[in-house]
C-alpha positions as a LaTeX table, in Angstrom:
\begin{tabular}{lrrr}
\hline
Residue & $x$ (\AA) & $y$ (\AA) & $z$ (\AA) \\
\hline
Unk1 & 20.74 & $-21.11$ & 37.07 \\
Unk2 & 24.48 & $-21.74$ & 37.77 \\
Unk3 & 26.83 & $-18.78$ & 37.44 \\
Unk4 & 29.15 & $-18.59$ & 34.44 \\
Unk5 & 32.78 & $-19.38$ & 35.26 \\
Unk6 & 35.22 & $-16.48$ & 34.84 \\
Unk7 & 38.98 & $-16.93$ & 35.17 \\
Unk8 & 40.88 & $-13.87$ & 36.42 \\
Unk9 & 44.63 & $-14.00$ & 35.71 \\
Unk10 & 46.26 & $-11.25$ & 37.79 \\
Unk11 & 49.37 & $-11.25$ & 40.00 \\
Unk12 & 48.39 & $-8.15$ & 42.01 \\
Unk13 & 46.56 & $-9.33$ & 45.17 \\
Unk14 & 44.70 & $-6.01$ & 45.53 \\
Unk15 & 43.40 & $-6.18$ & 41.94 \\
Unk16 & 42.45 & $-9.83$ & 42.46 \\
Unk17 & 40.29 & $-8.81$ & 45.41 \\
Unk18 & 38.77 & $-5.87$ & 43.52 \\
Unk19 & 37.88 & $-8.02$ & 40.49 \\
Unk20 & 36.40 & $-10.80$ & 42.63 \\
Unk21 & 34.23 & $-8.23$ & 44.45 \\
Unk22 & 33.09 & $-6.27$ & 41.35 \\
Unk23 & 32.34 & $-9.43$ & 39.32 \\
Unk24 & 30.33 & $-11.25$ & 41.96 \\
Unk25 & 27.72 & $-12.18$ & 39.32 \\
Unk26 & 30.19 & $-14.78$ & 38.02 \\
Unk27 & 31.88 & $-17.82$ & 39.51 \\
Unk28 & 35.33 & $-16.17$ & 39.71 \\
Unk29 & 38.49 & $-18.31$ & 39.62 \\
Unk30 & 41.79 & $-16.55$ & 40.35 \\
Unk31 & 45.32 & $-17.37$ & 39.16 \\
Unk32 & 48.50 & $-15.34$ & 39.68 \\
Unk33 & 50.74 & $-16.93$ & 37.04 \\
Unk34 & 50.68 & $-18.96$ & 33.83 \\
Unk35 & 50.80 & $-22.56$ & 35.08 \\
Unk36 & 48.12 & $-21.96$ & 37.71 \\
Unk37 & 45.91 & $-20.35$ & 35.05 \\
Unk38 & 46.32 & $-23.32$ & 32.69 \\
Unk39 & 45.52 & $-25.77$ & 35.52 \\
Unk40 & 42.27 & $-23.91$ & 36.31 \\
Unk41 & 41.43 & $-23.67$ & 32.60 \\
Unk42 & 41.71 & $-27.45$ & 32.10 \\
Unk43 & 39.88 & $-28.28$ & 35.33 \\
Unk44 & 36.97 & $-25.80$ & 35.17 \\
Unk45 & 36.79 & $-24.91$ & 31.43 \\
Unk46 & 35.72 & $-21.27$ & 31.97 \\
Unk47 & 34.23 & $-19.60$ & 28.91 \\
Unk48 & 35.48 & $-16.13$ & 29.95 \\
Unk49 & 38.98 & $-14.95$ & 30.97 \\
Unk50 & 40.34 & $-11.57$ & 32.04 \\
Unk51 & 44.11 & $-11.33$ & 32.11 \\
Unk52 & 46.96 & $-8.96$ & 32.71 \\
Unk53 & 49.77 & $-9.34$ & 30.16 \\
Unk54 & 52.46 & $-8.61$ & 32.76 \\
Unk55 & 52.78 & $-11.90$ & 34.64 \\
Unk56 & 55.74 & $-13.33$ & 36.61 \\
Unk57 & 58.52 & $-13.97$ & 35.87 \\
Unk58 & 58.15 & $-11.16$ & 33.25 \\
Unk59 & 55.95 & $-8.81$ & 35.27 \\
Unk60 & 57.33 & $-5.72$ & 33.48 \\
Unk61 & 56.95 & $-7.20$ & 29.99 \\
Unk62 & 54.26 & $-9.09$ & 28.09 \\
Unk63 & 56.00 & $-12.32$ & 27.05 \\
Unk64 & 54.32 & $-14.47$ & 29.74 \\
Unk65 & 50.89 & $-12.96$ & 29.11 \\
Unk66 & 51.08 & $-13.41$ & 25.34 \\
Unk67 & 52.37 & $-16.97$ & 25.77 \\
Unk68 & 49.45 & $-17.73$ & 28.10 \\
Unk69 & 46.99 & $-16.22$ & 25.61 \\
Unk70 & 48.32 & $-18.50$ & 22.85 \\
Unk71 & 47.99 & $-21.56$ & 25.11 \\
Unk72 & 44.46 & $-20.66$ & 26.25 \\
Unk73 & 43.25 & $-20.29$ & 22.67 \\
Unk74 & 45.04 & $-23.47$ & 21.63 \\
Unk75 & 43.35 & $-25.48$ & 24.42 \\
Unk76 & 39.91 & $-23.78$ & 24.18 \\
Unk77 & 39.58 & $-21.71$ & 20.98 \\
Unk78 & 36.09 & $-20.43$ & 21.87 \\
Unk79 & 37.20 & $-18.81$ & 25.14 \\
Unk80 & 36.58 & $-15.05$ & 25.23 \\
Unk81 & 39.76 & $-13.42$ & 26.60 \\
Unk82 & 39.65 & $-9.78$ & 27.76 \\
Unk83 & 43.06 & $-8.19$ & 28.22 \\
Unk84 & 43.53 & $-5.66$ & 31.05 \\
Unk85 & 46.16 & $-3.13$ & 30.04 \\
Unk86 & 47.83 & 0.14 & 31.01 \\
Unk87 & 48.47 & 3.11 & 28.72 \\
Unk88 & 52.02 & 1.97 & 27.89 \\
Unk89 & 50.89 & $-1.48$ & 26.76 \\
Unk90 & 49.19 & $-0.37$ & 23.54 \\
Unk91 & 51.57 & $-2.27$ & 21.21 \\
Unk92 & 51.21 & $-5.47$ & 23.24 \\
Unk93 & 47.42 & $-5.09$ & 23.34 \\
Unk94 & 47.40 & $-4.94$ & 19.54 \\
Unk95 & 49.48 & $-8.13$ & 19.49 \\
Unk96 & 47.00 & $-9.79$ & 21.86 \\
Unk97 & 44.03 & $-8.81$ & 19.68 \\
Unk98 & 45.89 & $-10.14$ & 16.61 \\
Unk99 & 46.45 & $-13.45$ & 18.46 \\
Unk100 & 42.70 & $-13.78$ & 19.11 \\
Unk101 & 41.85 & $-11.87$ & 22.31 \\
Unk102 & 38.21 & $-10.79$ & 22.29 \\
Unk103 & 38.65 & $-7.25$ & 23.69 \\
Unk104 & 40.71 & $-5.11$ & 26.09 \\
Unk105 & 39.95 & $-2.88$ & 29.08 \\
Unk106 & 42.26 & $-0.11$ & 30.16 \\
Unk107 & 43.55 & 0.31 & 33.71 \\
Unk108 & 42.68 & 1.85 & 36.15 \\
Unk109 & 39.58 & $-0.36$ & 36.16 \\
Unk110 & 36.07 & 1.00 & 35.67 \\
Unk111 & 33.99 & $-1.79$ & 37.24 \\
Unk112 & 30.74 & $-0.93$ & 35.41 \\
Unk113 & 32.41 & $-0.69$ & 32.02 \\
Unk114 & 34.35 & $-3.92$ & 32.57 \\
Unk115 & 31.12 & $-5.74$ & 33.52 \\
Unk116 & 29.54 & $-4.49$ & 30.29 \\
Unk117 & 32.47 & $-5.79$ & 28.20 \\
Unk118 & 32.32 & $-9.18$ & 29.95 \\
Unk119 & 28.51 & $-9.43$ & 29.54 \\
Unk120 & 28.86 & $-8.73$ & 25.82 \\
Unk121 & 31.56 & $-11.41$ & 25.54 \\
Unk122 & 29.38 & $-13.87$ & 27.47 \\
Unk123 & 26.40 & $-13.23$ & 25.20 \\
Unk124 & 28.49 & $-13.70$ & 22.04 \\
Unk125 & 29.95 & $-16.92$ & 23.42 \\
Unk126 & 26.46 & $-18.24$ & 24.22 \\
Unk127 & 25.17 & $-17.45$ & 20.72 \\
Unk128 & 28.18 & $-19.15$ & 19.12 \\
Unk129 & 27.68 & $-22.23$ & 21.33 \\
Unk130 & 23.99 & $-22.50$ & 20.41 \\
Unk131 & 24.75 & $-22.09$ & 16.72 \\
Unk132 & 27.44 & $-24.76$ & 16.84 \\
Unk133 & 25.09 & $-27.05$ & 18.76 \\
Unk134 & 22.39 & $-26.69$ & 16.09 \\
Unk135 & 24.90 & $-27.32$ & 13.30 \\
Unk136 & 26.07 & $-30.44$ & 15.14 \\
Unk137 & 22.50 & $-31.64$ & 15.59 \\
Unk138 & 21.85 & $-31.23$ & 11.86 \\
Unk139 & 25.15 & $-32.95$ & 11.01 \\
Unk140 & 24.23 & $-35.89$ & 13.27 \\
Unk141 & 20.97 & $-36.42$ & 11.43 \\
Unk142 & 21.04 & $-38.47$ & 8.22 \\
Unk143 & 18.56 & $-35.96$ & 6.74 \\
Unk144 & 19.16 & $-32.22$ & 6.74 \\
Unk145 & 16.31 & $-30.47$ & 8.54 \\
Unk146 & 15.44 & $-33.37$ & 10.85 \\
Unk147 & 16.22 & $-32.30$ & 14.41 \\
Unk148 & 16.45 & $-35.43$ & 16.55 \\
Unk149 & 18.66 & $-37.50$ & 18.79 \\
Unk150 & 16.02 & $-40.18$ & 19.38 \\
Unk151 & 17.20 & $-43.63$ & 18.23 \\
Unk152 & 13.77 & $-44.44$ & 16.73 \\
Unk153 & 13.66 & $-41.24$ & 14.68 \\
Unk154 & 17.26 & $-41.61$ & 13.52 \\
Unk155 & 16.44 & $-45.17$ & 12.44 \\
Unk156 & 13.64 & $-43.76$ & 10.26 \\
Unk157 & 16.10 & $-41.28$ & 8.76 \\
Unk158 & 18.57 & $-44.04$ & 7.90 \\
Unk159 & 15.76 & $-46.07$ & 6.34 \\
Unk160 & 14.99 & $-43.05$ & 4.18 \\
Unk161 & 18.61 & $-43.02$ & 3.02 \\
Unk162 & 18.35 & $-46.69$ & 2.07 \\
Unk163 & 15.13 & $-46.46$ & 0.05 \\
Unk164 & 15.62 & $-42.99$ & $-1.48$ \\
Unk165 & 17.59 & $-44.32$ & $-4.44$ \\
Unk166 & 14.91 & $-46.87$ & $-5.42$ \\
Unk167 & 11.65 & $-46.27$ & $-7.30$ \\
Unk168 & 9.56 & $-48.11$ & $-4.66$ \\
Unk169 & 6.33 & $-46.51$ & $-3.42$ \\
Unk170 & 6.75 & $-45.36$ & 0.20 \\
Unk171 & 3.96 & $-45.13$ & 2.77 \\
Unk172 & 4.61 & $-42.84$ & 5.76 \\
Unk173 & 2.54 & $-43.48$ & 8.88 \\
Unk174 & 2.42 & $-41.14$ & 11.85 \\
Unk175 & 0.32 & $-38.70$ & 13.84 \\
Unk176 & $-0.49$ & $-35.25$ & 12.47 \\
Unk177 & 2.38 & $-32.79$ & 12.84 \\
Unk178 & 5.14 & $-35.35$ & 13.38 \\
Unk179 & 7.04 & $-34.51$ & 10.17 \\
Unk180 & 5.68 & $-36.77$ & 7.41 \\
Unk181 & 6.03 & $-34.15$ & 4.67 \\
Unk182 & 9.55 & $-33.30$ & 5.86 \\
Unk183 & 10.48 & $-36.98$ & 5.49 \\
Unk184 & 8.82 & $-37.08$ & 2.05 \\
Unk185 & 10.85 & $-34.07$ & 0.92 \\
Unk186 & 13.97 & $-35.76$ & 2.31 \\
Unk187 & 13.21 & $-38.84$ & 0.18 \\
Unk188 & 12.98 & $-36.60$ & $-2.87$ \\
Unk189 & 16.20 & $-34.68$ & $-2.11$ \\
Unk190 & 18.19 & $-37.89$ & $-1.63$ \\
Unk191 & 16.82 & $-39.56$ & $-4.78$ \\
Unk192 & 18.05 & $-39.40$ & $-8.36$ \\
Unk193 & 14.94 & $-37.27$ & $-9.07$ \\
Unk194 & 16.09 & $-34.41$ & $-6.84$ \\
Unk195 & 16.51 & $-32.03$ & $-9.81$ \\
Unk196 & 12.85 & $-32.52$ & $-10.84$ \\
Unk197 & 9.68 & $-31.27$ & $-9.15$ \\
Unk198 & 8.31 & $-32.31$ & $-5.78$ \\
Unk199 & 4.52 & $-31.94$ & $-5.99$ \\
Unk200 & 2.32 & $-32.37$ & $-2.91$ \\
Unk201 & $-1.44$ & $-32.61$ & $-2.49$ \\
Unk202 & $-3.54$ & $-33.05$ & 0.66 \\
Unk203 & $-6.39$ & $-35.46$ & $-0.06$ \\
Unk204 & $-8.32$ & $-34.34$ & 3.03 \\
Unk205 & $-8.19$ & $-30.64$ & 2.15 \\
Unk206 & $-9.86$ & $-30.88$ & $-1.31$ \\
Unk207 & $-13.56$ & $-31.75$ & $-1.79$ \\
Unk208 & $-14.14$ & $-35.19$ & $-3.32$ \\
Unk209 & $-15.71$ & $-33.83$ & $-6.55$ \\
Unk210 & $-12.66$ & $-31.62$ & $-7.19$ \\
Unk211 & $-9.90$ & $-34.02$ & $-6.15$ \\
Unk212 & $-10.11$ & $-36.15$ & $-9.32$ \\
Unk213 & $-9.50$ & $-33.16$ & $-11.61$ \\
Unk214 & $-6.71$ & $-31.94$ & $-9.28$ \\
Unk215 & $-4.98$ & $-35.32$ & $-9.50$ \\
Unk216 & $-5.52$ & $-36.24$ & $-13.14$ \\
Unk217 & $-6.30$ & $-32.91$ & $-14.85$ \\
Unk218 & $-9.13$ & $-32.26$ & $-17.29$ \\
Unk219 & $-9.84$ & $-31.52$ & $-20.95$ \\
Unk220 & $-11.49$ & $-28.36$ & $-22.23$ \\
Unk221 & $-15.26$ & $-28.67$ & $-21.92$ \\
Unk222 & $-15.12$ & $-31.67$ & $-19.56$ \\
Unk223 & $-17.44$ & $-29.82$ & $-17.16$ \\
Unk224 & $-18.90$ & $-26.37$ & $-16.63$ \\
Unk225 & $-16.04$ & $-23.92$ & $-16.17$ \\
Unk226 & $-13.43$ & $-26.11$ & $-17.89$ \\
Unk227 & $-12.45$ & $-23.46$ & $-20.42$ \\
Unk228 & $-9.05$ & $-24.89$ & $-21.26$ \\
Unk229 & $-7.05$ & $-28.10$ & $-21.08$ \\
Unk230 & $-5.39$ & $-28.37$ & $-17.63$ \\
Unk231 & $-2.81$ & $-30.99$ & $-16.57$ \\
Unk232 & $-3.22$ & $-32.57$ & $-13.11$ \\
Unk233 & $-0.78$ & $-32.63$ & $-10.22$ \\
Unk234 & 0.43 & $-36.15$ & $-11.11$ \\
Unk235 & 1.28 & $-35.01$ & $-14.64$ \\
Unk236 & 3.03 & $-31.88$ & $-13.32$ \\
Unk237 & 5.31 & $-34.09$ & $-11.21$ \\
Unk238 & 6.66 & $-35.84$ & $-14.35$ \\
Unk239 & 10.16 & $-37.16$ & $-13.63$ \\
Unk240 & 9.97 & $-36.12$ & $-9.98$ \\
Unk241 & 8.14 & $-37.10$ & $-6.79$ \\
Unk242 & 4.40 & $-36.93$ & $-6.12$ \\
Unk243 & 3.37 & $-36.76$ & $-2.46$ \\
Unk244 & $-0.18$ & $-37.76$ & $-1.50$ \\
Unk245 & $-0.78$ & $-36.55$ & 2.04 \\
Unk246 & $-3.68$ & $-37.99$ & 4.08 \\
Unk247 & $-4.26$ & $-40.78$ & 1.55 \\
Unk248 & $-6.48$ & $-42.49$ & 4.16 \\
Unk249 & $-9.20$ & $-39.86$ & 3.53 \\
Unk250 & $-9.46$ & $-40.50$ & $-0.24$ \\
Unk251 & $-12.89$ & $-41.59$ & $-1.52$ \\
Unk252 & $-13.27$ & $-45.20$ & $-2.69$ \\
Unk253 & $-14.10$ & $-44.23$ & $-6.30$ \\
Unk254 & $-10.85$ & $-42.27$ & $-6.59$ \\
Unk255 & $-8.91$ & $-45.06$ & $-4.94$ \\
Unk256 & $-9.74$ & $-47.30$ & $-7.93$ \\
Unk257 & $-8.36$ & $-44.72$ & $-10.38$ \\
Unk258 & $-5.22$ & $-44.24$ & $-8.27$ \\
Unk259 & $-4.70$ & $-48.02$ & $-8.13$ \\
Unk260 & $-4.86$ & $-48.23$ & $-11.94$ \\
Unk261 & $-2.28$ & $-45.45$ & $-12.23$ \\
Unk262 & 0.05 & $-47.17$ & $-9.75$ \\
Unk263 & $-0.19$ & $-50.43$ & $-11.72$ \\
Unk264 & $-0.07$ & $-49.07$ & $-15.30$ \\
Unk265 & 1.68 & $-45.70$ & $-14.78$ \\
Unk266 & $-0.76$ & $-44.02$ & $-17.16$ \\
Unk267 & $-3.52$ & $-41.48$ & $-16.49$ \\
Unk268 & $-6.58$ & $-40.19$ & $-18.32$ \\
Unk269 & $-7.65$ & $-36.58$ & $-17.84$ \\
Unk270 & $-11.25$ & $-35.95$ & $-16.84$ \\
Unk271 & $-13.22$ & $-35.79$ & $-20.11$ \\
Unk272 & $-10.29$ & $-37.24$ & $-22.07$ \\
Unk273 & $-9.97$ & $-40.44$ & $-24.10$ \\
Unk274 & $-6.22$ & $-40.85$ & $-24.51$ \\
Unk275 & $-3.80$ & $-42.38$ & $-22.01$ \\
Unk276 & $-0.82$ & $-40.33$ & $-20.86$ \\
Unk277 & 2.28 & $-42.10$ & $-19.54$ \\
Unk278 & 3.72 & $-40.48$ & $-16.40$ \\
Unk279 & 6.99 & $-41.39$ & $-14.67$ \\
Unk280 & 6.82 & $-40.29$ & $-11.03$ \\
Unk281 & 7.90 & $-41.59$ & $-7.64$ \\
Unk282 & 4.86 & $-41.96$ & $-5.35$ \\
Unk283 & 5.11 & $-41.17$ & $-1.63$ \\
Unk284 & 1.95 & $-41.36$ & 0.51 \\
Unk285 & 1.24 & $-40.42$ & 4.10 \\
Unk286 & $-1.61$ & $-40.73$ & 6.57 \\
Unk287 & $-2.31$ & $-40.41$ & 10.28 \\
Unk288 & $-5.02$ & $-43.06$ & 10.04 \\
Unk289 & $-4.73$ & $-46.82$ & 10.61 \\
Unk290 & $-5.17$ & $-48.07$ & 7.03 \\
Unk291 & $-5.54$ & $-51.71$ & 8.08 \\
Unk292 & $-8.51$ & $-50.75$ & 10.27 \\
Unk293 & $-10.04$ & $-48.73$ & 7.42 \\
Unk294 & $-9.63$ & $-51.75$ & 5.13 \\
Unk295 & $-11.50$ & $-53.88$ & 7.67 \\
Unk296 & $-14.23$ & $-51.21$ & 7.85 \\
Unk297 & $-14.59$ & $-51.16$ & 4.05 \\
Unk298 & $-13.35$ & $-47.55$ & 3.79 \\
Unk299 & $-10.06$ & $-48.32$ & 2.03 \\
Unk300 & $-9.35$ & $-50.75$ & $-0.80$ \\
Unk301 & $-7.31$ & $-53.74$ & 0.32 \\
Unk302 & $-5.55$ & $-54.04$ & $-3.06$ \\
Unk303 & $-4.54$ & $-50.36$ & $-2.93$ \\
Unk304 & $-3.32$ & $-50.78$ & 0.66 \\
Unk305 & $-0.95$ & $-53.59$ & $-0.37$ \\
Unk306 & 0.10 & $-51.67$ & $-3.49$ \\
Unk307 & 1.07 & $-48.64$ & $-1.38$ \\
Unk308 & 2.83 & $-50.73$ & 1.26 \\
Unk309 & 5.98 & $-51.59$ & $-0.69$ \\
Unk310 & 8.00 & $-49.62$ & 1.89 \\
Unk311 & 6.32 & $-48.56$ & 5.14 \\
Unk312 & 8.00 & $-46.10$ & 7.51 \\
Unk313 & 6.42 & $-45.37$ & 10.89 \\
Unk314 & 7.33 & $-41.94$ & 12.28 \\
Unk315 & 7.20 & $-41.87$ & 16.11 \\
Unk316 & 5.17 & $-39.10$ & 17.80 \\
Unk317 & 7.07 & $-36.47$ & 19.72 \\
Unk318 & 6.02 & $-37.89$ & 23.11 \\
Unk319 & 7.93 & $-41.11$ & 22.29 \\
Unk320 & 11.09 & $-39.39$ & 21.05 \\
Unk321 & 13.47 & $-39.38$ & 24.03 \\
Unk322 & 14.90 & $-35.90$ & 24.69 \\
Unk323 & 13.58 & $-34.41$ & 21.44 \\
Unk324 & 11.00 & $-32.10$ & 23.01 \\
Unk325 & 13.62 & $-29.92$ & 24.73 \\
Unk326 & 15.99 & $-30.25$ & 21.75 \\
Unk327 & 13.31 & $-28.96$ & 19.36 \\
Unk328 & 12.23 & $-26.25$ & 21.80 \\
Unk329 & 15.79 & $-24.90$ & 21.87 \\
Unk330 & 15.96 & $-25.07$ & 18.08 \\
Unk331 & 12.70 & $-23.15$ & 17.58 \\
Unk332 & 13.62 & $-20.64$ & 20.28 \\
Unk333 & 16.93 & $-19.97$ & 18.53 \\
Unk334 & 15.19 & $-19.54$ & 15.17 \\
Unk335 & 12.37 & $-17.27$ & 16.39 \\
Unk336 & 14.66 & $-15.15$ & 18.59 \\
Unk337 & 16.61 & $-14.35$ & 15.41 \\
Unk338 & 13.52 & $-13.61$ & 13.30 \\
Unk339 & 11.74 & $-11.58$ & 16.03 \\
Unk340 & 14.84 & $-9.70$ & 17.25 \\
Unk341 & 14.64 & $-11.13$ & 20.82 \\
Unk342 & 18.34 & $-11.71$ & 21.50 \\
Unk343 & 19.40 & $-13.13$ & 24.87 \\
Unk344 & 16.09 & $-14.90$ & 25.56 \\
Unk345 & 16.37 & $-18.27$ & 27.32 \\
Unk346 & 14.15 & $-20.87$ & 29.00 \\
Unk347 & 13.72 & $-20.97$ & 32.76 \\
Unk348 & 14.38 & $-24.38$ & 34.36 \\
Unk349 & 10.64 & $-24.66$ & 35.12 \\
Unk350 & 9.77 & $-24.00$ & 31.47 \\
Unk351 & 12.13 & $-26.76$ & 30.32 \\
Unk352 & 10.55 & $-29.14$ & 32.83 \\
Unk353 & 7.08 & $-28.26$ & 31.53 \\
Unk354 & 8.20 & $-28.82$ & 27.91 \\
Unk355 & 9.73 & $-32.17$ & 28.83 \\
Unk356 & 6.66 & $-33.34$ & 30.76 \\
Unk357 & 3.95 & $-32.26$ & 28.28 \\
Unk358 & 2.61 & $-34.91$ & 25.87 \\
Unk359 & 2.53 & $-32.68$ & 22.72 \\
Unk360 & $-0.54$ & $-34.20$ & 21.03 \\
Unk361 & 0.02 & $-31.84$ & 18.09 \\
Unk362 & 3.65 & $-33.01$ & 17.84 \\
Unk363 & 6.30 & $-30.80$ & 16.19 \\
Unk364 & 3.72 & $-28.47$ & 14.63 \\
Unk365 & 2.23 & $-27.71$ & 18.06 \\
Unk366 & 5.73 & $-27.28$ & 19.52 \\
Unk367 & 6.70 & $-24.76$ & 16.80 \\
Unk368 & 3.58 & $-22.63$ & 17.35 \\
Unk369 & 3.98 & $-22.77$ & 21.14 \\
Unk370 & 7.62 & $-21.60$ & 21.12 \\
Unk371 & 6.95 & $-18.84$ & 18.61 \\
Unk372 & 4.12 & $-17.51$ & 20.80 \\
Unk373 & 6.37 & $-17.69$ & 23.87 \\
Unk374 & 9.21 & $-15.78$ & 22.17 \\
Unk375 & 6.80 & $-13.03$ & 21.09 \\
Unk376 & 4.87 & $-12.78$ & 24.37 \\
Unk377 & 7.67 & $-13.15$ & 26.93 \\
Unk378 & 8.13 & $-9.92$ & 28.90 \\
Unk379 & 11.54 & $-10.73$ & 30.42 \\
Unk380 & 14.80 & $-12.39$ & 29.44 \\
Unk381 & 13.37 & $-15.75$ & 30.53 \\
Unk382 & 10.64 & $-17.84$ & 28.94 \\
Unk383 & 8.48 & $-19.09$ & 31.82 \\
Unk384 & 5.80 & $-21.81$ & 31.95 \\
Unk385 & 3.18 & $-19.03$ & 31.83 \\
Unk386 & 4.65 & $-17.80$ & 28.50 \\
Unk387 & 4.36 & $-21.31$ & 27.04 \\
Unk388 & 0.65 & $-21.50$ & 27.86 \\
Unk389 & 0.74 & $-25.26$ & 28.40 \\
Unk390 & $-2.13$ & $-26.89$ & 30.34 \\
Unk391 & $-1.80$ & $-26.71$ & 34.12 \\
Unk392 & $-1.25$ & $-29.84$ & 36.13 \\
Unk393 & 1.43 & $-31.20$ & 33.81 \\
Unk394 & 2.99 & $-34.25$ & 35.52 \\
Unk395 & 6.51 & $-33.97$ & 36.89 \\
Unk396 & 9.25 & $-34.93$ & 34.41 \\
Unk397 & 11.01 & $-38.26$ & 34.59 \\
Unk398 & 13.86 & $-38.51$ & 37.05 \\
Unk399 & 17.16 & $-38.17$ & 35.16 \\
Unk400 & 19.40 & $-39.39$ & 37.96 \\
Unk401 & 21.92 & $-41.57$ & 36.10 \\
Unk402 & 22.82 & $-43.72$ & 39.12 \\
Unk403 & 19.15 & $-44.48$ & 39.87 \\
Unk404 & 18.46 & $-45.31$ & 36.21 \\
Unk405 & 21.49 & $-47.60$ & 36.06 \\
Unk406 & 20.47 & $-49.36$ & 39.29 \\
Unk407 & 16.93 & $-49.88$ & 38.00 \\
Unk408 & 18.22 & $-51.30$ & 34.71 \\
Unk409 & 20.65 & $-53.64$ & 36.52 \\
Unk410 & 17.90 & $-54.88$ & 38.78 \\
Unk411 & 15.56 & $-55.61$ & 35.85 \\
Unk412 & 18.07 & $-57.59$ & 33.78 \\
Unk413 & 19.32 & $-59.55$ & 36.80 \\
Unk414 & 15.79 & $-60.58$ & 37.76 \\
Unk415 & 15.14 & $-61.67$ & 34.16 \\
Unk416 & 18.38 & $-63.64$ & 33.96 \\
Unk417 & 17.75 & $-65.38$ & 37.29 \\
Unk418 & 14.20 & $-66.22$ & 36.24 \\
Unk419 & 15.30 & $-67.64$ & 32.87 \\
Unk420 & 18.08 & $-69.68$ & 34.49 \\
Unk421 & 15.75 & $-71.06$ & 37.15 \\
Unk422 & 17.87 & $-69.47$ & 39.88 \\
Unk423 & 21.12 & $-71.03$ & 38.60 \\
Unk424 & 23.78 & $-68.44$ & 39.44 \\
Unk425 & 26.38 & $-69.80$ & 36.99 \\
Unk426 & 23.94 & $-69.76$ & 34.06 \\
Unk427 & 22.56 & $-66.34$ & 35.02 \\
Unk428 & 26.11 & $-64.90$ & 35.21 \\
Unk429 & 26.84 & $-66.38$ & 31.77 \\
Unk430 & 23.71 & $-64.77$ & 30.32 \\
Unk431 & 24.65 & $-61.41$ & 31.82 \\
Unk432 & 28.27 & $-61.65$ & 30.66 \\
Unk433 & 29.75 & $-61.26$ & 34.17 \\
Unk434 & 31.57 & $-63.52$ & 36.59 \\
Unk435 & 29.78 & $-65.31$ & 39.44 \\
Unk436 & 31.48 & $-63.17$ & 42.15 \\
Unk437 & 30.37 & $-60.03$ & 40.29 \\
Unk438 & 26.81 & $-61.30$ & 40.08 \\
Unk439 & 26.83 & $-62.13$ & 43.80 \\
Unk440 & 28.05 & $-58.59$ & 44.54 \\
Unk441 & 25.31 & $-57.09$ & 42.38 \\
Unk442 & 22.65 & $-59.29$ & 43.96 \\
Unk443 & 23.83 & $-58.23$ & 47.41 \\
Unk444 & 23.79 & $-54.56$ & 46.36 \\
Unk445 & 20.20 & $-54.82$ & 45.15 \\
Unk446 & 19.01 & $-57.01$ & 48.02 \\
Unk447 & 18.23 & $-60.02$ & 45.84 \\
Unk448 & 18.30 & $-63.26$ & 47.86 \\
\hline
\end{tabular}
């Protein structure tokens, strides 16, 4: 893991040497005056700074030091600045703290105590960075709560924004654990029905003989044990959104009743004779291939087309570029806070294992895995052993940008040359480059 950069601003050569030696756990940069310090700040962007207020040309005063402090915080507001001061500098130290310095350390230096102050500043800076990163991730997503930078997943989110305001029935397709209910709740929150109820039911979790009464309700005396009139889940969602999870597992007999409701928007309770009008938005989800189940006679074709007004396919985690590590960091941050494990971070090997694993259980599996790792980790690092992922995970994809760019250039050039029949002028036109540029690229990639 690379060392954190620490900028030391001190004009005393002896103190410079002492600080560099005592803070060897950091990548120490040294400056003796204001302009040199600002140059290093812009070039290296250190997150931590220690500084003496008495800098040339005002070595006996604090004007240069305070001016530098203002400029540092103007350029990089999140920088943690620790002021090194003598006994007579108390008033100037108070000014520095008021300007935004993180802390101060009194001279003569106590190396152990100074290291402790710097470590605390580094930890706070790391926490603030992670928090800001998570807020940015959530702000980037069209739906609050969806953590993703994958273009396919963000496209789904923007589709949700488009259809949320309509009353169209939405069918969500995707593997178990990939976030179908989260998307359904997002549809509800973004709709005009957001102030009404969101009611969910899992068709696979309720026995077939009970599911009808759960959906449509029942009248008193409709069956043994029906001691009072009970409205169903559809009726309870009046004015809001009704989410049918795992619709692909619903029995054929119930599918007919659901189809009638979708067409007429009325229900009859079990044992009842009167029709009850219900105004709800229907959202369905399944991990099954409904078209295949239609072909097998396990799902009604007319219901399939009725549900398919809007179909959104949610990609599995293994297809979401970069999201596995992004989500791992998110869950680690959340569980470290809830379990009181501050300062815990992933080892590089753990991140490689997360990136390379296929996550068949998708986000749900990821969440459980990271929570277990946070609880079980015995050090400040989460290792592959803490994650408990299967051994023999393949090596992660190469993320060398130059190699990726070369491979992409090679592919599109070969395609363009093939489509143009080897005509350089036409291939260059397709690629949007000049002929000399194309010749240079062909020579670079060894294409004759």
